[in-house]
Coordinates of C-alpha atoms in Angstrom, one line a residue:
M27 CA -9.4 -1.7 14.9
T28 CA -6.5 0.2 16.2
A29 CA -5.9 3.8 16.2
V30 CA -2.3 5.3 15.4
P31 CA -0.7 7.2 17.9
P32 CA -0.2 10.9 17.1
A33 CA 3.6 10.4 17.9
C34 CA 3.7 7.6 15.0
A35 CA 3.4 10.4 12.2
V36 CA 7.1 11.8 13.3
D37 CA 8.5 8.4 14.2
E38 CA 10.6 7.1 11.0
R39 CA 10.5 3.6 12.5
C40 CA 6.8 3.2 13.1
F41 CA 6.1 5.5 10.0
A42 CA 8.0 3.0 7.7
T43 CA 5.1 0.0 8.6
A44 CA 2.3 2.6 7.8
P45 CA 1.8 1.6 4.6
A46 CA 1.7 -2.4 5.5
Q47 CA -0.6 -1.4 8.2
A48 CA -2.9 0.4 5.7
E49 CA -2.6 -2.6 3.7
A50 CA -3.6 -4.8 6.3
L51 CA -6.6 -2.7 7.2
A52 CA -7.9 -2.7 3.5
D53 CA -7.7 -6.4 3.4
A54 CA -9.5 -6.5 6.5
V55 CA -12.4 -4.4 5.6
A56 CA -12.5 -6.0 2.2
S57 CA -13.0 -9.3 3.7
Q58 CA -15.9 -7.8 6.1
L59 CA -17.6 -6.6 3.0
R60 CA -17.2 -9.9 1.2
E61 CA -18.8 -11.8 3.9
A62 CA -21.6 -9.0 4.2
V63 CA -22.6 -9.5 0.7
A64 CA -22.2 -13.4 1.1
Q65 CA -24.3 -13.2 3.5
R66 CA -27.0 -11.0 2.0
G67 CA -26.6 -14.0 -0.8
V68 CA -25.8 -11.0 -3.4
A69 CA -23.5 -12.0 -6.3
S70 CA -20.6 -9.3 -7.0

């Protein structure tokens, strides 16, 4: 996971990509969660 540099908050070009980065991060977390659940053999 990459940390967002403080300057990103004030850089318009960087700020514009934040939603896409957040969505990608959420997808990655959800994917890891599904994998963990599958490994435990628990049906969601």
